Every structure is written in structure tokens, then in C-alpha cells.
Coordinates of C-alpha atoms and ligand atoms in Angstrom, one line a residue:
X1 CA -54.6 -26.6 61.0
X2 CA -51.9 -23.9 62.4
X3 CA -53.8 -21.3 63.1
X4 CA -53.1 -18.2 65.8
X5 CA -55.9 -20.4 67.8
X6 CA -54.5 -23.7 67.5
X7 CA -54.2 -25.4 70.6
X8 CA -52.0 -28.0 70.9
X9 CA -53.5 -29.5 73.6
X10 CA -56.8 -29.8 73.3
X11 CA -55.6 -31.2 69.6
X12 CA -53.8 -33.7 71.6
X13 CA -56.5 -34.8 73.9
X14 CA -58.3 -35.9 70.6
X15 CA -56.7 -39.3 70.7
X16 CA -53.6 -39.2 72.6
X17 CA -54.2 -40.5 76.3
X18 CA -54.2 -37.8 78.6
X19 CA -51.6 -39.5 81.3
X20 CA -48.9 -36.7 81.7
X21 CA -49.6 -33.2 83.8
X22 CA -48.4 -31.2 81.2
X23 CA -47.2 -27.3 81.2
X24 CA -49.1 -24.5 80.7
X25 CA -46.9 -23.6 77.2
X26 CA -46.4 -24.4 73.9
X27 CA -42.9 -24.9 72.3
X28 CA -42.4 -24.3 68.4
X29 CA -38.6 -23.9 68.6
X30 CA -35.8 -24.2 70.7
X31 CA -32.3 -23.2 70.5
X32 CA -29.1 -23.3 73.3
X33 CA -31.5 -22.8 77.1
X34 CA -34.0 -21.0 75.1
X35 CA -37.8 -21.9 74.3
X36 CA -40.1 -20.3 72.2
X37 CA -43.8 -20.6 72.5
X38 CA -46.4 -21.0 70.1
X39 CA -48.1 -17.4 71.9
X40 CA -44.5 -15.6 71.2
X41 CA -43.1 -16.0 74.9
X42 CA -39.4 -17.0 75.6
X43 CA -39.0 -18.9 78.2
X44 CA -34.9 -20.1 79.9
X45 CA -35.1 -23.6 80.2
X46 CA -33.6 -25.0 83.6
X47 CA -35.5 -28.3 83.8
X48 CA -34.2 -29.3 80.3
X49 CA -37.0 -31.6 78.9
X50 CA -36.6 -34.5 82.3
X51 CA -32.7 -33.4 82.6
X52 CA -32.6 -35.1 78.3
X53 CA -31.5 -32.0 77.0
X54 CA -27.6 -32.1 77.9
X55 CA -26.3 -29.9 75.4
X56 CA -29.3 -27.7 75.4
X57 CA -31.4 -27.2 72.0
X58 CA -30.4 -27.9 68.7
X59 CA -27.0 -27.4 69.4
X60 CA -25.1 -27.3 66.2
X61 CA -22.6 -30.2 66.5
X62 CA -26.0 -32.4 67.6
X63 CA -27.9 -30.8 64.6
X64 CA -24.7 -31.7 62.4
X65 CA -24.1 -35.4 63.3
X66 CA -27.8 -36.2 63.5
X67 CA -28.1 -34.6 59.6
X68 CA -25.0 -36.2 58.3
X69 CA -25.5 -39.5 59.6
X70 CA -29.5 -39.8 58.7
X71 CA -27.9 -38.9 55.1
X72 CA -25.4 -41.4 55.3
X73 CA -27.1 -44.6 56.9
X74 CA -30.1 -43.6 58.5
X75 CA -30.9 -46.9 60.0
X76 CA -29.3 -50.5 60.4
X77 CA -30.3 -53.0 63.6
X78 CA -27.6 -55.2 65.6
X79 CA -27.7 -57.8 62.9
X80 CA -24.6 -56.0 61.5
X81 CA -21.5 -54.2 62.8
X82 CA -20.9 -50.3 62.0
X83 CA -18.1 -47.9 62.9
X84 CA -20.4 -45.5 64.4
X85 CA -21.3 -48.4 67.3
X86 CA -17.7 -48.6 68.3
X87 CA -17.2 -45.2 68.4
X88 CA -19.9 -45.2 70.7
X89 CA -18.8 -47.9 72.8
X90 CA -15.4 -47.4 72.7
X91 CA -16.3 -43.8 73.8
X92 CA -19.0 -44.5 76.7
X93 CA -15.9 -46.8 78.3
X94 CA -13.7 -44.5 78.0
X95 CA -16.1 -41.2 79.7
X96 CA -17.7 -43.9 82.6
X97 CA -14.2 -46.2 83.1
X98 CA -16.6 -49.2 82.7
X99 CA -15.9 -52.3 80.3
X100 CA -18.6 -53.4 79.0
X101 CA -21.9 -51.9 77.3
X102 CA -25.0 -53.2 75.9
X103 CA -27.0 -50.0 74.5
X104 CA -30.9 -49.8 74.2
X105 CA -33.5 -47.2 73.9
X106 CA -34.5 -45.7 77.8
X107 CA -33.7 -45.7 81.0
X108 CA -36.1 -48.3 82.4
X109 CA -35.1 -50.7 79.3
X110 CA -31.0 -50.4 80.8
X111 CA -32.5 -50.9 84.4
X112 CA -34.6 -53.7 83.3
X113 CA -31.7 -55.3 81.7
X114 CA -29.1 -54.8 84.4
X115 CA -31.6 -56.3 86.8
X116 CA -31.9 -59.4 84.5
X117 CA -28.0 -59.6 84.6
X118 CA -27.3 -59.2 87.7
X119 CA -30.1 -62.5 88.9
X120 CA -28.4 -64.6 86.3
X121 CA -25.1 -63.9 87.0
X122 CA -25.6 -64.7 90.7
X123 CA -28.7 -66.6 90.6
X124 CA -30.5 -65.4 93.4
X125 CA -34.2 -64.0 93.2
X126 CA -34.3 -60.8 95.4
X127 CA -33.2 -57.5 94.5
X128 CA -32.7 -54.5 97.3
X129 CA -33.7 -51.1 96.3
X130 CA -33.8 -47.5 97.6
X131 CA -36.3 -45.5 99.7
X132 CA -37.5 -42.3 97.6
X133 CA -35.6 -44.0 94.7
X134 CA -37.3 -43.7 90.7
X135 CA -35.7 -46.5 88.2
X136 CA -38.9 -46.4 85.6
X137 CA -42.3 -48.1 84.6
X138 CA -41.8 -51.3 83.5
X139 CA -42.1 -54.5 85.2
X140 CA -38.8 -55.3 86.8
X141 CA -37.5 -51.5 86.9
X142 CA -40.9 -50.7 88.3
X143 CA -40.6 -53.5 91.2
X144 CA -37.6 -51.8 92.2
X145 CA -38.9 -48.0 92.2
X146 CA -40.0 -46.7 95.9
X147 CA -44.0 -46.5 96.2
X148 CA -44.8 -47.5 92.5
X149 CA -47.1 -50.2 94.2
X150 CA -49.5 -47.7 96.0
X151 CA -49.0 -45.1 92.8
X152 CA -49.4 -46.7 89.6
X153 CA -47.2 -50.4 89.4
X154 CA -49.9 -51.6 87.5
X155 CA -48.8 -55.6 87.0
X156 CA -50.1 -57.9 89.7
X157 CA -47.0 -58.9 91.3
X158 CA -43.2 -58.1 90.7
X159 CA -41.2 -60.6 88.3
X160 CA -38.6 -61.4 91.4
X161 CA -38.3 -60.1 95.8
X162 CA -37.7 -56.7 96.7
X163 CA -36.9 -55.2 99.6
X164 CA -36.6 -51.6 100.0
X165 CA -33.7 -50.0 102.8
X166 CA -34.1 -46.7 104.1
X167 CA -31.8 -43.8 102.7
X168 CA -28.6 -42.9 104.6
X169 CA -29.2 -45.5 107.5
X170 CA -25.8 -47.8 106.7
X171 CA -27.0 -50.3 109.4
X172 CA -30.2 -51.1 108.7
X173 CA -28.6 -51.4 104.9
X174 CA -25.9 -53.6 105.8
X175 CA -28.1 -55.3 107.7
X176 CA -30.0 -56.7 104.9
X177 CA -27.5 -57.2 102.7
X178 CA -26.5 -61.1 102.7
X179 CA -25.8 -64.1 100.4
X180 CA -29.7 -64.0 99.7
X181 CA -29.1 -61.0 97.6
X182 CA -28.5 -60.2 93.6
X183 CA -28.2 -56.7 93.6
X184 CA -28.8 -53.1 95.4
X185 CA -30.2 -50.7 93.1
X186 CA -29.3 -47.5 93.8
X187 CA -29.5 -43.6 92.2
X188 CA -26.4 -42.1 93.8
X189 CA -28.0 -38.9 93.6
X190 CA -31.9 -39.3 93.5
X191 CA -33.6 -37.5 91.3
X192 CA -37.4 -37.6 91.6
X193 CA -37.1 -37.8 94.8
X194 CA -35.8 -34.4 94.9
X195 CA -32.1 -34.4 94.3
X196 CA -31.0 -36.1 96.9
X197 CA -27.3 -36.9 96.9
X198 CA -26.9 -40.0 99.2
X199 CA -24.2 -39.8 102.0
X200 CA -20.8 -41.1 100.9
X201 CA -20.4 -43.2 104.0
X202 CA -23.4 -45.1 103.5
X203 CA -22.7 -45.4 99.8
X204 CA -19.6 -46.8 101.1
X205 CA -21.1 -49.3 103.8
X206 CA -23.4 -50.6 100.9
X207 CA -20.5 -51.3 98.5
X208 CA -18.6 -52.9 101.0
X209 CA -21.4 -55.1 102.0
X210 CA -22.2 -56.4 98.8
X211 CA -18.7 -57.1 97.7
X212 CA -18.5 -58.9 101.3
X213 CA -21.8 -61.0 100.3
X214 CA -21.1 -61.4 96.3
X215 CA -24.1 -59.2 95.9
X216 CA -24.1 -57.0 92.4
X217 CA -23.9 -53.4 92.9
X218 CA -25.6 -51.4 90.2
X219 CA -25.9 -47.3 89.9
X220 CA -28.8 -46.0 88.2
X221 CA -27.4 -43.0 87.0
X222 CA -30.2 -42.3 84.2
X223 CA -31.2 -38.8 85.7
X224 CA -27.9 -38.3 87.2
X225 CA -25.2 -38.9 84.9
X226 CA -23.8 -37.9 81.8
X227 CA -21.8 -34.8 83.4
X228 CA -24.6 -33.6 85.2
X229 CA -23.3 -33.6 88.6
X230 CA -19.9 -32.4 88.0
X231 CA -18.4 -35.9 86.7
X232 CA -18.7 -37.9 83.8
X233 CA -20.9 -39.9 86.3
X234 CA -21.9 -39.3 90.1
X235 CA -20.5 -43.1 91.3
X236 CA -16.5 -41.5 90.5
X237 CA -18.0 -38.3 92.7
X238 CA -18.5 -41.0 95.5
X239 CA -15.1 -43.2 94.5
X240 CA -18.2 -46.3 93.9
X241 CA -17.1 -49.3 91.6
X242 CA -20.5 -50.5 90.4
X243 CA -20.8 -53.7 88.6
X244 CA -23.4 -52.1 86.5
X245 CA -24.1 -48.9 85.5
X246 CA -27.1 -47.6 83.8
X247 CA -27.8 -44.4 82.0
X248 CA -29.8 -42.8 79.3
X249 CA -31.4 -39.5 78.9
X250 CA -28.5 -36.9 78.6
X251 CA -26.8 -39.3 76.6
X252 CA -28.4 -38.6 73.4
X253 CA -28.7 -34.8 74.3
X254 CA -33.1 -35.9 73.0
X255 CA -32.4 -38.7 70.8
X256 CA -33.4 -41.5 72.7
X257 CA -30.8 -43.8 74.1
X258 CA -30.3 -46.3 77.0
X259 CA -26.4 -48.0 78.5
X260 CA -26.1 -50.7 80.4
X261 CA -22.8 -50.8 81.5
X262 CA -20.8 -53.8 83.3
X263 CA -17.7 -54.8 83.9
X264 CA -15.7 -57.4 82.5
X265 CA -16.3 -59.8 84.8
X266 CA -20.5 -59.4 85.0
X267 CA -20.1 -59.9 81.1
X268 CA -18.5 -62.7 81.0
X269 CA -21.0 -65.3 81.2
X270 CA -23.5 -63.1 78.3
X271 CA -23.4 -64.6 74.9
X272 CA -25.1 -64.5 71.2
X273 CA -29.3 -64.2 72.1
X274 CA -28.7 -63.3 76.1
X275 CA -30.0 -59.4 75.5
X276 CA -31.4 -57.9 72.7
X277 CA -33.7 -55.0 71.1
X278 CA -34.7 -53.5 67.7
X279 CA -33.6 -50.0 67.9
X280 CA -31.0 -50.0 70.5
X281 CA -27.7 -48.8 69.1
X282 CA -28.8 -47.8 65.9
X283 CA -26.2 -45.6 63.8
X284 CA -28.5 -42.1 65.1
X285 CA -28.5 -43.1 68.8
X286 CA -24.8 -43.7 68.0
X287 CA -24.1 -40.7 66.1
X288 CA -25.5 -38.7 69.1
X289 CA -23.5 -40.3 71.7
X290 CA -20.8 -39.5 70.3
X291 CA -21.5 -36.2 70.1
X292 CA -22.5 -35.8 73.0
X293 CA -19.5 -36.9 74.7
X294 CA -17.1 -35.1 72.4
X295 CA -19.2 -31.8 72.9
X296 CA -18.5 -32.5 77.1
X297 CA -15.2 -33.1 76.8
X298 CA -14.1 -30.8 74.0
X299 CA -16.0 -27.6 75.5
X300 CA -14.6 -28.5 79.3
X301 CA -19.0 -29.0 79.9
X302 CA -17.9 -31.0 83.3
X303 CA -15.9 -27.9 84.4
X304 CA -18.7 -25.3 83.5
X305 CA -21.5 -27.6 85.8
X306 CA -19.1 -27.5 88.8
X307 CA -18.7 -24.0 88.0
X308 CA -22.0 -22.5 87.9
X309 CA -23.5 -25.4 90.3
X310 CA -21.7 -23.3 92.8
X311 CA -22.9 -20.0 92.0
X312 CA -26.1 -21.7 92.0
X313 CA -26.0 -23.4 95.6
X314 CA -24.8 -20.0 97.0
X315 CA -26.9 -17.4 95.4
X316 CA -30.2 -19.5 94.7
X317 CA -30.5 -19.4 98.7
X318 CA -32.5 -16.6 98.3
X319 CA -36.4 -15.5 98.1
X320 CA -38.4 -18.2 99.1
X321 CA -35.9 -21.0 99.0
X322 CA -35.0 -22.0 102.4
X323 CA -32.0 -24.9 101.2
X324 CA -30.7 -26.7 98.4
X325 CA -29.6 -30.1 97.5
X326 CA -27.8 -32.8 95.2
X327 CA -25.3 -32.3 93.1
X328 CA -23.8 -30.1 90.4
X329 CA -26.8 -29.5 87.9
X330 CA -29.2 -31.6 89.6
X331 CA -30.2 -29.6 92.2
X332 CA -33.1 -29.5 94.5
X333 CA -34.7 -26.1 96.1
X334 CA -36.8 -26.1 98.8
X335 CA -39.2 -23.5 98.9
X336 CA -41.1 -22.0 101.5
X337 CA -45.0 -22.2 100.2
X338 CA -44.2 -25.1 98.0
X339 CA -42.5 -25.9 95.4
X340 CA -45.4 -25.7 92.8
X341 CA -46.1 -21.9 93.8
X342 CA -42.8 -21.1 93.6
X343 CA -42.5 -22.8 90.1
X344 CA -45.8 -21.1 88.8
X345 CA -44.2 -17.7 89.3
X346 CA -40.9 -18.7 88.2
X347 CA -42.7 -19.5 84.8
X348 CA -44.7 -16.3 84.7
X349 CA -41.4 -14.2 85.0
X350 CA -40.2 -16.9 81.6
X351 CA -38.4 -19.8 83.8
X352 CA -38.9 -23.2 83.3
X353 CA -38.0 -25.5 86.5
X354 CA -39.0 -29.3 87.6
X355 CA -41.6 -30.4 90.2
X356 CA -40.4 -33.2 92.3
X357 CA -41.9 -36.2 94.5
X358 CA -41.5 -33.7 97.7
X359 CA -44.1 -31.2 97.2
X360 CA -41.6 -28.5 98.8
X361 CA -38.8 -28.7 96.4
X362 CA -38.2 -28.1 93.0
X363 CA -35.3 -29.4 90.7
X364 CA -33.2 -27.2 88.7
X365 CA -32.2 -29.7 86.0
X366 CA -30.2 -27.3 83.1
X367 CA -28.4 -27.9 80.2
X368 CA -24.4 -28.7 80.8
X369 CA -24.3 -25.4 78.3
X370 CA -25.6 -23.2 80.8
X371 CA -24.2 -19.5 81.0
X372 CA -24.0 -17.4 84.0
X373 CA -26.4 -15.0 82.5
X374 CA -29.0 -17.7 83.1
X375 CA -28.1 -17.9 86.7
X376 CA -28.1 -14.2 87.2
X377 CA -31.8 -14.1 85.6
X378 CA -33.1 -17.3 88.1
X379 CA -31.1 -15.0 90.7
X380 CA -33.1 -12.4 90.0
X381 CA -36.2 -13.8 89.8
X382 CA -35.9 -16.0 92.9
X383 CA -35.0 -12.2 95.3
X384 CA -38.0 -10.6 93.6
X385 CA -39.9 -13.4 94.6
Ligands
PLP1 C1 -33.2 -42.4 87.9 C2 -34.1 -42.8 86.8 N1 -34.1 -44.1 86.4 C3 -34.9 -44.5 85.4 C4 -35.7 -43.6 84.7 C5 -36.6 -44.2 83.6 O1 -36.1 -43.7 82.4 P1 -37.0 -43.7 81.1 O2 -38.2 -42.7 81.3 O3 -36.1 -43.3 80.0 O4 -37.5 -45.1 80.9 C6 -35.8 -42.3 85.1 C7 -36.7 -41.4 84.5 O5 -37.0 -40.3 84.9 C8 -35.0 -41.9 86.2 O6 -35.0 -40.6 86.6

């Protein structure tokens, strides 16, 4: 049934569990920022789909490589070798400057598996992690993720120890940071949290005390990287070498990818059988990733963010928001009569933003194709406001 009544919904709620608060709207198409609705509204997209949608909708170099590679050799798993897989690796070194690269399916699949590196390699058992920091819902990546216990961590213990060291304080980091230690987990710019971008000198203190304790540095850049905050990834923004790096969402631009990233010398002790998964890597998460990163790099993508992220931190300081932070397009604005208000009339006037754990701020999360019309219209609508 598809129907002027249909309700997608309540056709949902028929047997899919009902575990996400979902939007108000419902999308039938999407092309570039634009959504439309199944009632005939338009809506400018700035929260792009959880900050997936990189190169906005069914961008035509996505819709391209997608189609020609589902003709070509729609699926094969890691039992053989393809072309399309080195690309992709050969590629993702070359954008993040890391070495190594093990690719999966999500973000909290590349955390999990950095984490399970990173207490091999040095085999200790505790991990340190982030006040305020998200790194996903599974077991270990769930351990690690700030206030999962009290919120919905739903296994009966974590798989390893975690500690968790409050944001910006470098001594109280440092201080915890020993020969006891795998690895810090960090977001270098947090995004549920409220797009938070960590102060460089404690980001610095922290690197320096793990390389001084042989402790494993990795960067969850699964919200944050990809070009969204003005660089191919937000550890070069703060000068960080991470041992591993993880990322996932942009990189597909909505086909669903995960990286785990090392360098050489966290590889060298991973053999035949060490990691593995089904779907990871498969020639249409390839095919994406690749264009993906030839999309940012031929259309100067990295320049436009840094461009328009400006315009946005100066003129979005407007209406009810009272100040905004992070980093390039992963911004957070904190509004007077919180954030949700602010969002509710945002969406009646046809903007879609992101809620965030801080009831008084909302994240602007936009494709990397954003024009400046689009900030003009949020402008607008934010003074009217
Ligand atoms: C920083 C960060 N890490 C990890 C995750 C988990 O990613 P996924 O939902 O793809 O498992 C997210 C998802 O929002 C995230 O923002």
C-alpha cells in the first residue's frame, strides 16, 4: 500500500522495534542537501543522516560507481583479492597518512577492533576513555563510551578496565596514564556530546603521556572525520600521530563502511585469522570509498568546509544561539530555550538539524557539498527566530 495516507511509521511500528526517536517527516527522495517528503515538503538537510551523508544525496559520481560496480561484481568477501580493495586502501592511506587498514562495516565494529589491537599488541587489560565521549553499542566500544552504563550498556560487565578522564584537565589525564595502560580512546572533536573540539594542549599532554608509558593512542574519528572538520581527519587539525585511527560513516557517503587504521608498527604482529568479517571491504563499500575520496579531493570539498564553516561560526551567532562549537562542519549551537525548541522551529521553517547529549545545543552536521545559499537560508531562519 502507497497510498496519500500511508504512514510510514505507524507501518513500521508493525514489527520493527520501536528503539529510535524518530522525526516528524517522511523522505521519498533526496538529491544534493535536499529532502523530499512523502506530504510534498522540502526540507535543507544540515544534520546529513548522523553526519553519513558526506557528499550529500545521490550525488552523481556516488550514483555512478555504486551502478557500475553492482553491474560489474556486485559482491565478493575477503576470501579473494580485487582491484577495487586496493584502490580503497591504497587511497584511505594516502587521504589519513596512516599505513595500515583493516576495513569493516560501522563505526563501533572499527572501535571494537582497534580496542582488541591495541590489548594484544601491548597486553595489558585497561583501556582509558573520554568524559562526554560516544564510540558505539557494542560490547567493548560500548565499555569505552561515557555514561552507556547508567543509559543503556546492556551486557553485565565490560570485556576488559576502563577508566574514564575528564575532558580538557591534562593533569588529571596524565595522571592516569601509566605502564598499566593499553590505550586512550579519544574523539578529537566529540560529537554527541555536542561538538566539542578538545583543547590542543591536552590533546598534546595525552599523546605525550602515552608514548612516555608505551600506551596506544587511538582517535575515533567516526563522526569527525572524513573532511568534516576542515581536514582529511581532525587528529592532522591537532598535529596528533595516533596509533590507530577509526572511521566510518562519511566514508561511504550512506553505503555502510568502517576503517581501522594503524600504523606499521601496531600491524606488525596481525597475521592470516587475527581480524575478520563477512561484509567488510566488499567491492560496493570499496567502490564508494573511493568515490568518496576522489569527490573530496577533486572538488577542493576540504576547502569548501573551512570556507563556509566560517561563515557559519560568525553569522549563526544570531537569534537564539548564544555560542558555537567544534570544528569545521561539526558544529555545535547553543541555544537559549533549548536546543530541541530551537530545532522544532528550524524544521517547521524546512531545516533539518541534530539533537545532541546537551539538551542546549544542537549540531549542524551538513554535507561537505554545502553551498552558501544553504547558510544564508539557516541565517535567515535562525534571525527570524
Ligand atoms: C564518534 C563515534 N564513534 C562511534 C560511533 C558508532 O558508529 P556506528 O553507529 O556506525 O556503529 C558513532 C556513531 O554515532 C560515533 O559518533
Amino acid at each position: 500500500m502507497d497510498t496519500a495516507s500511508y504512514n510510514a511509521k505507524q507501518a513500521e511500528a508493525a514489527h520493527l522495534l520501536q528503539v529510535y526517536g524518530q522525526f516528524d517527516f517522511e523522505p521519498v527522495s533526496a538529491s544534493g542537501v535536499t529532502i523530499t517528503c512523502r506530504d510534498g515538503r522540502e526540507l535543507m538537510d544540515f544534520y546529513g543522516g548522523h553526519a553519513v551523508a558526506s557528499l550529500g544525496y545521490a550525488h552523481p559520481d556516488a550514483v555512478a560507481a555504486i551502478t557500475q560496480q553492482a553491474q560489474q561484481l556486485f559482491f565478493q568477501s575477503n576470501a579473494v583479492a580485487l582491484k577495487v580493495g586496493a584502490q580503497a586502501g591504497d587511497k584511505l592511506a594516502a587521504f589519513s597518512g596512516m599505513d595500515r587498514i583493516f576495513l569493516c562495516n560501522s563505526g563501533a565494529e572499527a572501535n571494537e577492533n582497534a580496542l582488541k589491537i591495541a590489548l594484544r599488541k601491548t597486553g595489558r587489560g585497561k583501556i582509558l576513555a573520554l568524559e562526554h565521549g560516544f564510540h558505539g553499542r557494542t560490547a567493548a566500544a560500548g565499555a569505552v563510551t561515557w555514561g552507556a552504563a547508567d543509559k543503556w550498556y546492556g551486557f553485565p560487565r565490560t570485556p576488559f578496565d576502563v577508566d574514564f578522564i575528564p575532558r580538557d584537565d591534562a593533569a588529571k589525564a596524565t595522571a592516569q596514564i601509566d605502564d598499566s595502560i593499553a590505550a586512550v580512546i579519544i574523539e578529537p572533536v566529540q560529537g554527541i556530546a555536542g561538538a566539542y573540539a578538545l583543547d590542543a594542549d591536552f590533546v598534546s599532554a595525552v599523546e605525550a603521556a602515552c608514548k612516555q608509558y608505551g600506551v596506544l593512542l587511538i582517535c575515533d574519528e567516526v563522526q569527525c572525520g572524513v573532511g568534516r572538520c576542515g581536514a582529511p581527519f581532525a587528529t592532522q587539525l591537532y598535529g596528533l600521530q595516533p596509533d590507530l585511527l577509526t572511521t566510518a560513516k562519511g566514508l561511504g557517503g550512506g553505503f555502510p563502511v568502517g576503517a581501522v587504521m594503524m600504523s606499521e608498527d601496531v600491524a606488525s604482529f596481525l597475521g592470516s585469522g587475527d581480524l575478520g568479517t563477512t561484509f567488510g571491504g566488499g567491492p560496493l563499500a570499496c567502490a564508494l570509498i573511493n568515490t568518496v575520496l576522489d569527490v573530496i579531493e577533486r572538488d577542493k570539498l576540504i576547502d569548501n568546509v573551512n570556507t563556509l564553516s566560517a561563515r557559519l561560526k560568525s553569522e549563526c551567532l544570531v537569534g537564539p544561539v548564544t555560542e558555537i562549537s567544534g570544528a569545521g562542519f561539526l558544529l555545535g549551537l547553543r541555544c537559549e530555550g533549548g536546543a530541541n525548541n530551537i530545532r522544532g522551529k528550524l524544521l517547521e521553517a524546512g531545516i533539518i538539524t541534530g539533537s545532541s547529549n546537551d539538551p542546549e545545543v544542537m549540531r549542524l552536521l551538513p554535507p561537505l557539498t554545502l553551498q552558501d545559499k544553504h547558510v544564508d537560508r539557516l541565517v535567515s531562519v535562525l534571525e527570524s527566530i
